[in-house]
PDB file of C-alpha atoms in Angstrom:
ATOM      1  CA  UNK B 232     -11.014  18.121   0.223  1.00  0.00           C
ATOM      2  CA  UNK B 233     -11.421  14.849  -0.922  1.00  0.00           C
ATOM      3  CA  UNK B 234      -9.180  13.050   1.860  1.00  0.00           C
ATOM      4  CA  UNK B 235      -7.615   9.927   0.746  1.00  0.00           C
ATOM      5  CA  UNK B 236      -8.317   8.229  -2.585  1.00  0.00           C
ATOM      6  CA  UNK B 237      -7.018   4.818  -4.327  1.00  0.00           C
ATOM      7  CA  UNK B 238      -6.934   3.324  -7.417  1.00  0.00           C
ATOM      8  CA  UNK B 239      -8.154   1.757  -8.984  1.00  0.00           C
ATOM      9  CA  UNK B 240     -11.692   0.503  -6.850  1.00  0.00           C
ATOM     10  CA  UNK B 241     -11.092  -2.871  -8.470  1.00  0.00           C
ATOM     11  CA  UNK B 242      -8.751  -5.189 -10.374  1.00  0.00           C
ATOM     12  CA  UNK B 243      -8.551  -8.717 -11.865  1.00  0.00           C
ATOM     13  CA  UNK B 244      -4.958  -9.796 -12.386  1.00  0.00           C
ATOM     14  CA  UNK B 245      -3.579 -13.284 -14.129  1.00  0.00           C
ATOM     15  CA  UNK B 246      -0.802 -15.215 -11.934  1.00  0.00           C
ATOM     16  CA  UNK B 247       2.590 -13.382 -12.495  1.00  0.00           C
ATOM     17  CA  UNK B 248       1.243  -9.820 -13.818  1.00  0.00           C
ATOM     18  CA  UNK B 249       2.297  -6.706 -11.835  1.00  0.00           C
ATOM     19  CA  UNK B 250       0.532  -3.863 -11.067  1.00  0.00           C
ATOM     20  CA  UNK B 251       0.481  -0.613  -9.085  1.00  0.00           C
ATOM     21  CA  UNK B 252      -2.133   0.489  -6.601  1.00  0.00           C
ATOM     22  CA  UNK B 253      -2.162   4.916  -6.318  1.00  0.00           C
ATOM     23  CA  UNK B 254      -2.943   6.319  -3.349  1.00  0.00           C
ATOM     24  CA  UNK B 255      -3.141   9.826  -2.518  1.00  0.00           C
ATOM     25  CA  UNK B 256      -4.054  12.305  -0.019  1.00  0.00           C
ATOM     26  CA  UNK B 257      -4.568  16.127   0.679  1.00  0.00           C
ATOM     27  CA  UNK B 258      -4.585  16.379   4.460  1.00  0.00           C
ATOM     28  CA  UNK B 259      -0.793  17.206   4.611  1.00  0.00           C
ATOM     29  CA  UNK B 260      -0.673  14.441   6.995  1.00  0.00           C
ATOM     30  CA  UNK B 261       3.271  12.701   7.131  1.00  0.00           C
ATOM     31  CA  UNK B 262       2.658   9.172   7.711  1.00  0.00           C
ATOM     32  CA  UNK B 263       0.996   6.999   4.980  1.00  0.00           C
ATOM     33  CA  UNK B 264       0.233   3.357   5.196  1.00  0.00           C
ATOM     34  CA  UNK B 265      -0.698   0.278   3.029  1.00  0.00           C
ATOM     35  CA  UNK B 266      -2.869  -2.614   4.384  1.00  0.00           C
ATOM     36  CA  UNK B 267      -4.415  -5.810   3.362  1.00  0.00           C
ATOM     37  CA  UNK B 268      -7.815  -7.114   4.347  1.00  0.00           C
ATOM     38  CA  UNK B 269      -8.857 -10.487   4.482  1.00  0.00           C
ATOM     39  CA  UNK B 270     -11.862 -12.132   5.273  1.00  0.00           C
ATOM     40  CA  UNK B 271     -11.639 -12.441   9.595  1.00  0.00           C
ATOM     41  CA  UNK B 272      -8.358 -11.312   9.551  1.00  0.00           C
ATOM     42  CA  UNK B 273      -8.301  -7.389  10.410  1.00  0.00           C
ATOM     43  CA  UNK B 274      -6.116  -5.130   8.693  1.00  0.00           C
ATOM     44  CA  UNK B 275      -2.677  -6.312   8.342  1.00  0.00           C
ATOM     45  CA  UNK B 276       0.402  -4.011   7.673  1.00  0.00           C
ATOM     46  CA  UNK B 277       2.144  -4.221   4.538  1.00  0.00           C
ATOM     47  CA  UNK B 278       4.574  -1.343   4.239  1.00  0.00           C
ATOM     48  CA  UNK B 279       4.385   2.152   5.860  1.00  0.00           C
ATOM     49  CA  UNK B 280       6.068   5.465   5.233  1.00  0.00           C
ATOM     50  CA  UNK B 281       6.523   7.515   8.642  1.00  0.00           C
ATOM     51  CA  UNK B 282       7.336  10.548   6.765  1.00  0.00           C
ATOM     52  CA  UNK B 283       8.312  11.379   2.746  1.00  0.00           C
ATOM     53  CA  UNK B 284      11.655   9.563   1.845  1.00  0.00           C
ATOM     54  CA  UNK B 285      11.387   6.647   4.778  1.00  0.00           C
ATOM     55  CA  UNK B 286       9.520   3.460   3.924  1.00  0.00           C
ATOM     56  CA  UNK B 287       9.583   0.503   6.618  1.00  0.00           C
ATOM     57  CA  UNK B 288       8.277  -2.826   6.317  1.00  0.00           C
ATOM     58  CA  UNK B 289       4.629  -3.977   8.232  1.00  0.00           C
ATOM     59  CA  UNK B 290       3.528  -7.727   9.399  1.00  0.00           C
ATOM     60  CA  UNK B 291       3.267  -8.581   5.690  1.00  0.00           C
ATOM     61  CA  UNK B 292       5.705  -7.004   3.224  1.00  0.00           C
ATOM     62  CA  UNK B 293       6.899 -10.082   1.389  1.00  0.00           C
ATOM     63  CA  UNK B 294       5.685  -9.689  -2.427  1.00  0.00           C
ATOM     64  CA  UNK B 295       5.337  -6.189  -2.754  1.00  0.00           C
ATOM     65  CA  UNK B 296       7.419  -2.959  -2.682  1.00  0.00           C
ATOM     66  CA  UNK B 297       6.222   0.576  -1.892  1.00  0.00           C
ATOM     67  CA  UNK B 298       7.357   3.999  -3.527  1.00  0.00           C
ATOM     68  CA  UNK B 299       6.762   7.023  -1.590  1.00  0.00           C
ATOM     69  CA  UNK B 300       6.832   9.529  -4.208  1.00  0.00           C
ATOM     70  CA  UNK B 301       6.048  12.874  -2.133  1.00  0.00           C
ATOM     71  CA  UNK B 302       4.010  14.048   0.555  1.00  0.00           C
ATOM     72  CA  UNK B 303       0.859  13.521  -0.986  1.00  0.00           C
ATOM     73  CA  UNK B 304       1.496   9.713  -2.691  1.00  0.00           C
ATOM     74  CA  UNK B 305       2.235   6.093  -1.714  1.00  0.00           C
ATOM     75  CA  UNK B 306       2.024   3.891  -4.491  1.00  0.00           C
ATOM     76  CA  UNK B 307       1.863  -0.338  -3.930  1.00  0.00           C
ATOM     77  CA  UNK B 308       3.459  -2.647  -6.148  1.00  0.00           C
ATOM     78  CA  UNK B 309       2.927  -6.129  -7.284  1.00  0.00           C
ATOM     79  CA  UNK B 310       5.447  -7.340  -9.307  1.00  0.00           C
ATOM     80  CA  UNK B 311       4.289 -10.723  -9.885  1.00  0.00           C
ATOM     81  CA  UNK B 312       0.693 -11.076  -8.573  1.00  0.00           C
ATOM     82  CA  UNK B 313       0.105 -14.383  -6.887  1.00  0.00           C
ATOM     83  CA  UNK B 314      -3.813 -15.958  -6.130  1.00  0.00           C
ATOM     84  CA  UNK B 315      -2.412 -15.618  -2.278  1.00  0.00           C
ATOM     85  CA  UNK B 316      -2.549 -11.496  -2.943  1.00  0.00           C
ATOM     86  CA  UNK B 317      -6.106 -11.437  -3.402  1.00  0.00           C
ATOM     87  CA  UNK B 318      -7.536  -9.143  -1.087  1.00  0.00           C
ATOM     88  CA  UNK B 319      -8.916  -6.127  -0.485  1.00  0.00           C
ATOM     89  CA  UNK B 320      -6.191  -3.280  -0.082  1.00  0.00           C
ATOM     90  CA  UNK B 321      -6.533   0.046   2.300  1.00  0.00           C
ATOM     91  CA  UNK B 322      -4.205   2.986   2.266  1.00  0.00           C
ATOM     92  CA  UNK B 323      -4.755   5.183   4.889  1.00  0.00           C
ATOM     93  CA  UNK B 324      -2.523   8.272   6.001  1.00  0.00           C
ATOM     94  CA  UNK B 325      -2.460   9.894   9.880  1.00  0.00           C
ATOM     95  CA  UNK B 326      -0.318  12.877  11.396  1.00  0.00           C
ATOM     96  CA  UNK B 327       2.585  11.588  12.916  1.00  0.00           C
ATOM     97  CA  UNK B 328       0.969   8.549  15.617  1.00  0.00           C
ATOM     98  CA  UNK B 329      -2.342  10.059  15.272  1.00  0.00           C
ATOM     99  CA  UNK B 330      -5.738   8.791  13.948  1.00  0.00           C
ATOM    100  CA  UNK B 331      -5.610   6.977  10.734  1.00  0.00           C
ATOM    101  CA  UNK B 332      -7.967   8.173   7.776  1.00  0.00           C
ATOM    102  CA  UNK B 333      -8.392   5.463   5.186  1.00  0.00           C
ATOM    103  CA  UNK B 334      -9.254   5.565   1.718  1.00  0.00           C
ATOM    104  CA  UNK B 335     -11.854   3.244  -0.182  1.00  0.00           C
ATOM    105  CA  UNK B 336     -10.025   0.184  -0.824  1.00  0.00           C
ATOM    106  CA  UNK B 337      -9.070  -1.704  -3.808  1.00  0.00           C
ATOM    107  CA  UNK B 338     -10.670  -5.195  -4.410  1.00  0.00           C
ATOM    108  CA  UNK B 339      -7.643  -7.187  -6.010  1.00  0.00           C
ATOM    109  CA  UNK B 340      -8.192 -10.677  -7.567  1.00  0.00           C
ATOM    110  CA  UNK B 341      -5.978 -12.788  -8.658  1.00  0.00           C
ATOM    111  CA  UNK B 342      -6.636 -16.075 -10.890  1.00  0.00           C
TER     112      UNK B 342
ATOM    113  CA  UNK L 144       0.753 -14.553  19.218  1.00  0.00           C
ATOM    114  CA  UNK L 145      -1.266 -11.798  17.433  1.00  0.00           C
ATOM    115  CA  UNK L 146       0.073  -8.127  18.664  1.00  0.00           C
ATOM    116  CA  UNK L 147      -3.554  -7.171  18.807  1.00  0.00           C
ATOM    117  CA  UNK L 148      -6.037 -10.037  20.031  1.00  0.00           C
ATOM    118  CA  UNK L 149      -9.866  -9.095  20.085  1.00  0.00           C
ATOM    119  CA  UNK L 150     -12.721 -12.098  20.158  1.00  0.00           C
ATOM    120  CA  UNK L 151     -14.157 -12.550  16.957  1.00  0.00           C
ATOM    121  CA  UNK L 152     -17.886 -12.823  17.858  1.00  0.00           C
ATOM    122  CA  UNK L 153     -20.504 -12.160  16.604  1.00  0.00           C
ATOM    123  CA  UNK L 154     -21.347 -10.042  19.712  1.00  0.00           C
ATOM    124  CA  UNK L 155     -25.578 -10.136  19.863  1.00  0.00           C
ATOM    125  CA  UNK L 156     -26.690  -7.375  22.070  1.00  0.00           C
ATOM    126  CA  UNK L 157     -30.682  -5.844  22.121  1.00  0.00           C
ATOM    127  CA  UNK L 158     -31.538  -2.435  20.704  1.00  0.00           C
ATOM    128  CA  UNK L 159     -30.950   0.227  23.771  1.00  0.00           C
ATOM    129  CA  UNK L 160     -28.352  -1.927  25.871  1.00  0.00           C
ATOM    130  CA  UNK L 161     -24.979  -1.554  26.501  1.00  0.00           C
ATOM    131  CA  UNK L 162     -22.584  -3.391  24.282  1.00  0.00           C
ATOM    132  CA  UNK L 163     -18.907  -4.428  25.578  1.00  0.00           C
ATOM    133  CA  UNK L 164     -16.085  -4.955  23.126  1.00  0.00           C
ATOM    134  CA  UNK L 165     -12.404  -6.227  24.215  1.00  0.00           C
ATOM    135  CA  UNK L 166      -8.872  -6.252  23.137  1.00  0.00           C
ATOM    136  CA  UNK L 167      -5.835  -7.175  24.224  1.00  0.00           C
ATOM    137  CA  UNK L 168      -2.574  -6.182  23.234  1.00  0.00           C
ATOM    138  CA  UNK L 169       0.877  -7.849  23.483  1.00  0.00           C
ATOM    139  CA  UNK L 170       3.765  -4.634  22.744  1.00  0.00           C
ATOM    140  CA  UNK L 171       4.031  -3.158  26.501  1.00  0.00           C
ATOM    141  CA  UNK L 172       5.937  -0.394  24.587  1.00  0.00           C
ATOM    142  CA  UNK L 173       2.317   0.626  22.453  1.00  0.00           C
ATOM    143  CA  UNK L 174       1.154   4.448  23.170  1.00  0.00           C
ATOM    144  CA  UNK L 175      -1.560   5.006  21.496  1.00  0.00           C
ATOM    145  CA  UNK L 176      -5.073   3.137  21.152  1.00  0.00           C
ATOM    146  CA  UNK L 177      -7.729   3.049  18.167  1.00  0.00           C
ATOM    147  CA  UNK L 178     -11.027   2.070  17.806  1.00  0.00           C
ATOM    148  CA  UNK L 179     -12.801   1.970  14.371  1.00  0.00           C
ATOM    149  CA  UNK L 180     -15.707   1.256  12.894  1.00  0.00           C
ATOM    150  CA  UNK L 181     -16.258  -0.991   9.767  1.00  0.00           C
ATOM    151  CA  UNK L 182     -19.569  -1.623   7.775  1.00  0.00           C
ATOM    152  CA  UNK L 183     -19.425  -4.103   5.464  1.00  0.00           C
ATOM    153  CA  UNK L 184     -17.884  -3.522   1.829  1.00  0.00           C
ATOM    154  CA  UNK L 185     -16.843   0.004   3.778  1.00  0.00           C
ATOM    155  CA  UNK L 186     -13.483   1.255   5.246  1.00  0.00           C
ATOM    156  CA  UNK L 187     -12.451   1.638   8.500  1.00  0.00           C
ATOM    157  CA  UNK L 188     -13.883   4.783  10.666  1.00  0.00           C
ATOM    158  CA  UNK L 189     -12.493   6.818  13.981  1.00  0.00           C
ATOM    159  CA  UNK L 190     -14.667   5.659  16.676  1.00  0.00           C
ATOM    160  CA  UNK L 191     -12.388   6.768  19.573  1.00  0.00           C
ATOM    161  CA  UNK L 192      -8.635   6.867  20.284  1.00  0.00           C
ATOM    162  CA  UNK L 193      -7.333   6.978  24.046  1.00  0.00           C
ATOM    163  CA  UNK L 194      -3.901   7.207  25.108  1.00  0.00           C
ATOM    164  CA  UNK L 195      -4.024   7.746  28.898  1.00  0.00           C
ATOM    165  CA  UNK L 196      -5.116   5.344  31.392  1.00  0.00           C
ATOM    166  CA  UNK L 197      -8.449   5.468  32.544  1.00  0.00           C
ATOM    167  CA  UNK L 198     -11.738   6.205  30.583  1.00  0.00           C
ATOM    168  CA  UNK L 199     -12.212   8.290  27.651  1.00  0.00           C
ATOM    169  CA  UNK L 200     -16.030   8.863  26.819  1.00  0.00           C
ATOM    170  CA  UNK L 201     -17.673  10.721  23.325  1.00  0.00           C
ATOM    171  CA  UNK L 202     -21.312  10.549  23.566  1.00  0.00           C
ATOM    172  CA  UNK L 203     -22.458   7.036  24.030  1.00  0.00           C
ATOM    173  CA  UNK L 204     -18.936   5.413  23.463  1.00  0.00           C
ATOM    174  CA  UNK L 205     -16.897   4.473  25.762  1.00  0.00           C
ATOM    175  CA  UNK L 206     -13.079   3.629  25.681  1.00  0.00           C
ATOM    176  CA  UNK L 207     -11.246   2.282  28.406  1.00  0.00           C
ATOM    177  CA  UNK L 208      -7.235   1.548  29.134  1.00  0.00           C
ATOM    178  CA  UNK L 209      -5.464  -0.217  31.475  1.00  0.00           C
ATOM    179  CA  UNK L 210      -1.774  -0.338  30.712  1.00  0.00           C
ATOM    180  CA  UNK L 211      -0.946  -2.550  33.369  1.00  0.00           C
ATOM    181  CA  UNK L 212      -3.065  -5.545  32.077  1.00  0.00           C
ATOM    182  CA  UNK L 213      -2.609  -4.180  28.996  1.00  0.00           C
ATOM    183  CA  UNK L 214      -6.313  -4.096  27.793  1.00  0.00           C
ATOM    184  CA  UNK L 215      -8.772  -1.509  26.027  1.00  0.00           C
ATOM    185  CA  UNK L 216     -11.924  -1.578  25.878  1.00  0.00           C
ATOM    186  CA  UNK L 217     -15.285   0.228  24.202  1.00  0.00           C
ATOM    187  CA  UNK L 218     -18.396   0.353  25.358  1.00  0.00           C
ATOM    188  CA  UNK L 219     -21.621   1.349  23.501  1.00  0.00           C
ATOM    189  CA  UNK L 220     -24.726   2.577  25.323  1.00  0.00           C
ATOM    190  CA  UNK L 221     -27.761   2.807  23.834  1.00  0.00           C
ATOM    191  CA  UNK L 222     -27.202   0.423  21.653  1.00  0.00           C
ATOM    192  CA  UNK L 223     -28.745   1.367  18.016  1.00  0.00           C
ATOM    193  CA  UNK L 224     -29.421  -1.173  15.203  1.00  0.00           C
ATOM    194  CA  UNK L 225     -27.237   1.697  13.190  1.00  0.00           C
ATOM    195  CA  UNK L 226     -24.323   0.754  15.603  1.00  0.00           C
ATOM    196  CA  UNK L 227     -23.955  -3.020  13.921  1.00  0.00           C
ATOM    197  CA  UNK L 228     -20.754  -3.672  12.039  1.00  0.00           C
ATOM    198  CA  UNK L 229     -17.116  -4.802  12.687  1.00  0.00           C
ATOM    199  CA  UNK L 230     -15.446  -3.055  15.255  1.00  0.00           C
ATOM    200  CA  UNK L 231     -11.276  -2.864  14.979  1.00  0.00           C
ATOM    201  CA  UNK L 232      -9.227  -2.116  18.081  1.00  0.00           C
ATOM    202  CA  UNK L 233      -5.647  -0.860  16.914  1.00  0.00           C
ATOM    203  CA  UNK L 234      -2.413   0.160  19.111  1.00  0.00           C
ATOM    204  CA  UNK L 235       1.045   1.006  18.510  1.00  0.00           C
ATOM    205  CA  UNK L 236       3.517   3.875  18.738  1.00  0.00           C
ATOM    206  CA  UNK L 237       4.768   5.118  14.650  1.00  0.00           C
ATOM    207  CA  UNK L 238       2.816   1.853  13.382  1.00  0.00           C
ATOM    208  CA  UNK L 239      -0.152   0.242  14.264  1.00  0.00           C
ATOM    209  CA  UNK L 240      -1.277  -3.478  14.742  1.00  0.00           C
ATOM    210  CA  UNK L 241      -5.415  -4.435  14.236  1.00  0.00           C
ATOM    211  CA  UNK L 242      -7.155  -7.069  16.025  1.00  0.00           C
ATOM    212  CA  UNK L 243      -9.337  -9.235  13.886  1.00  0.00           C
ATOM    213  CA  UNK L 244     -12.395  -7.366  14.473  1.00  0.00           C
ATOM    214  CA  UNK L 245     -15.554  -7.897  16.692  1.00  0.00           C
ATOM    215  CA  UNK L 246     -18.754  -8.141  14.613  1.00  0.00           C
ATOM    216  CA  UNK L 247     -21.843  -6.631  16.359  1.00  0.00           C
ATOM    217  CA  UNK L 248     -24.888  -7.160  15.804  1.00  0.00           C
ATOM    218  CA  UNK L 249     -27.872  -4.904  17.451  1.00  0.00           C
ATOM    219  CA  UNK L 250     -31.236  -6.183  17.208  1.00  0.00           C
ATOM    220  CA  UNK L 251     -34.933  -4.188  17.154  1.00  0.00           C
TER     221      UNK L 251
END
């Protein structure tokens, strides 16, 4: 049971490329979530997925787009990285309005 | 306005007393209250969740809601050097807004 995993654990992206964070988990839980983490400012919401097919927008959505792909997966998209994206980025999945479990995080720069 | 407002610190409390941590939230309509746990480089850890008004305790923790002036709270007892790191109140119904985090630090 290895709960909820990203990748990758680290990336270094150039202005304007695009890239996918994974993010899986095996709890069966519904609701997935992406967040962004930066430096005394919390977790902030980018996109979450209540249940598989719905995706809704969070605090920050602007810049990225989401693909729920099934139950277990809720993949992050960059399509045009910008220096402002550079962060460190949690997925996390819960049973409907419960307790959150997050995975390790992907540390994102961009130059 | 920030949905979820918590003081930053750092919070500097001595090993074996009680530490207090704060939040405030703005969305009257929020049901359900999270504390975690962050060390640093780490993710975010279930300390407590409440969801009724009134106190909740696990062990040494504390939580604490009052709907009405729409504030939770956690308290610590016993304080342990182990217990420093960032501390992340969350609320919210289907989705969930942090706070900024409280940093605490527990000294020998």
């Amino acid at each position: 049971n290895a709960g909820v995993t990203q990748t990758p654990k680290f990336q270094v992206l150039k202005t304007g490329q695009s890239m996918t964070l994974q993010c899986a988990q095996d709890m069966n839980h519904n609701s997935m979530y992406w967040y962004r983490q930066d430096p005394g400012m919390g977790l902030r919401l980018i996109y979450y997925s209540a249940s598989e097919g719905t995706t809704d927008k969070g605090e920050v959505p602007n810049g990225y787009n989401v693909s729920r792909l099934n139950k277990r997966e809720f993949s992050l998209r960059l399509e045009s990285a910008a220096p402002s994206q550079t962060s460190v980025y949690f997925c996390a999945s819960s049973p409907q309005g419960g307790t959150q479990y997050f995975g390790p995080g992907t540390r994102l720069t961009v130059l | 306005q920030k949905e979820v407002e918590q003081n930053s610190g750092p919070l500097s409390v001595p090993e074996g007393a009680i530490a207090s941590l704060n939040c405030t939230y703005s969305d009257r309509g929020s049901q359900s209250f999270f504390w975690y746990r962050q060390y640093s480089g780490k993710s975010p850890e279930l300390i407590m969740f409440i969801y009724s008004n009134g106190d909740k305790e696990d062990g040494r923790f504390t939580a604490q809601l009052n709907k009405a002036s729409q504030y939770v709270s956690l308290l610590i007892r016993d304080s342990q050097p182990s217990d420093s790191a960032t501390y992340l109140c969350a609320g919210g119904v289907n989705k969930f807004y942090f706070g900024s985090g409280t940093k605490l630090n527990v000294k020998p």
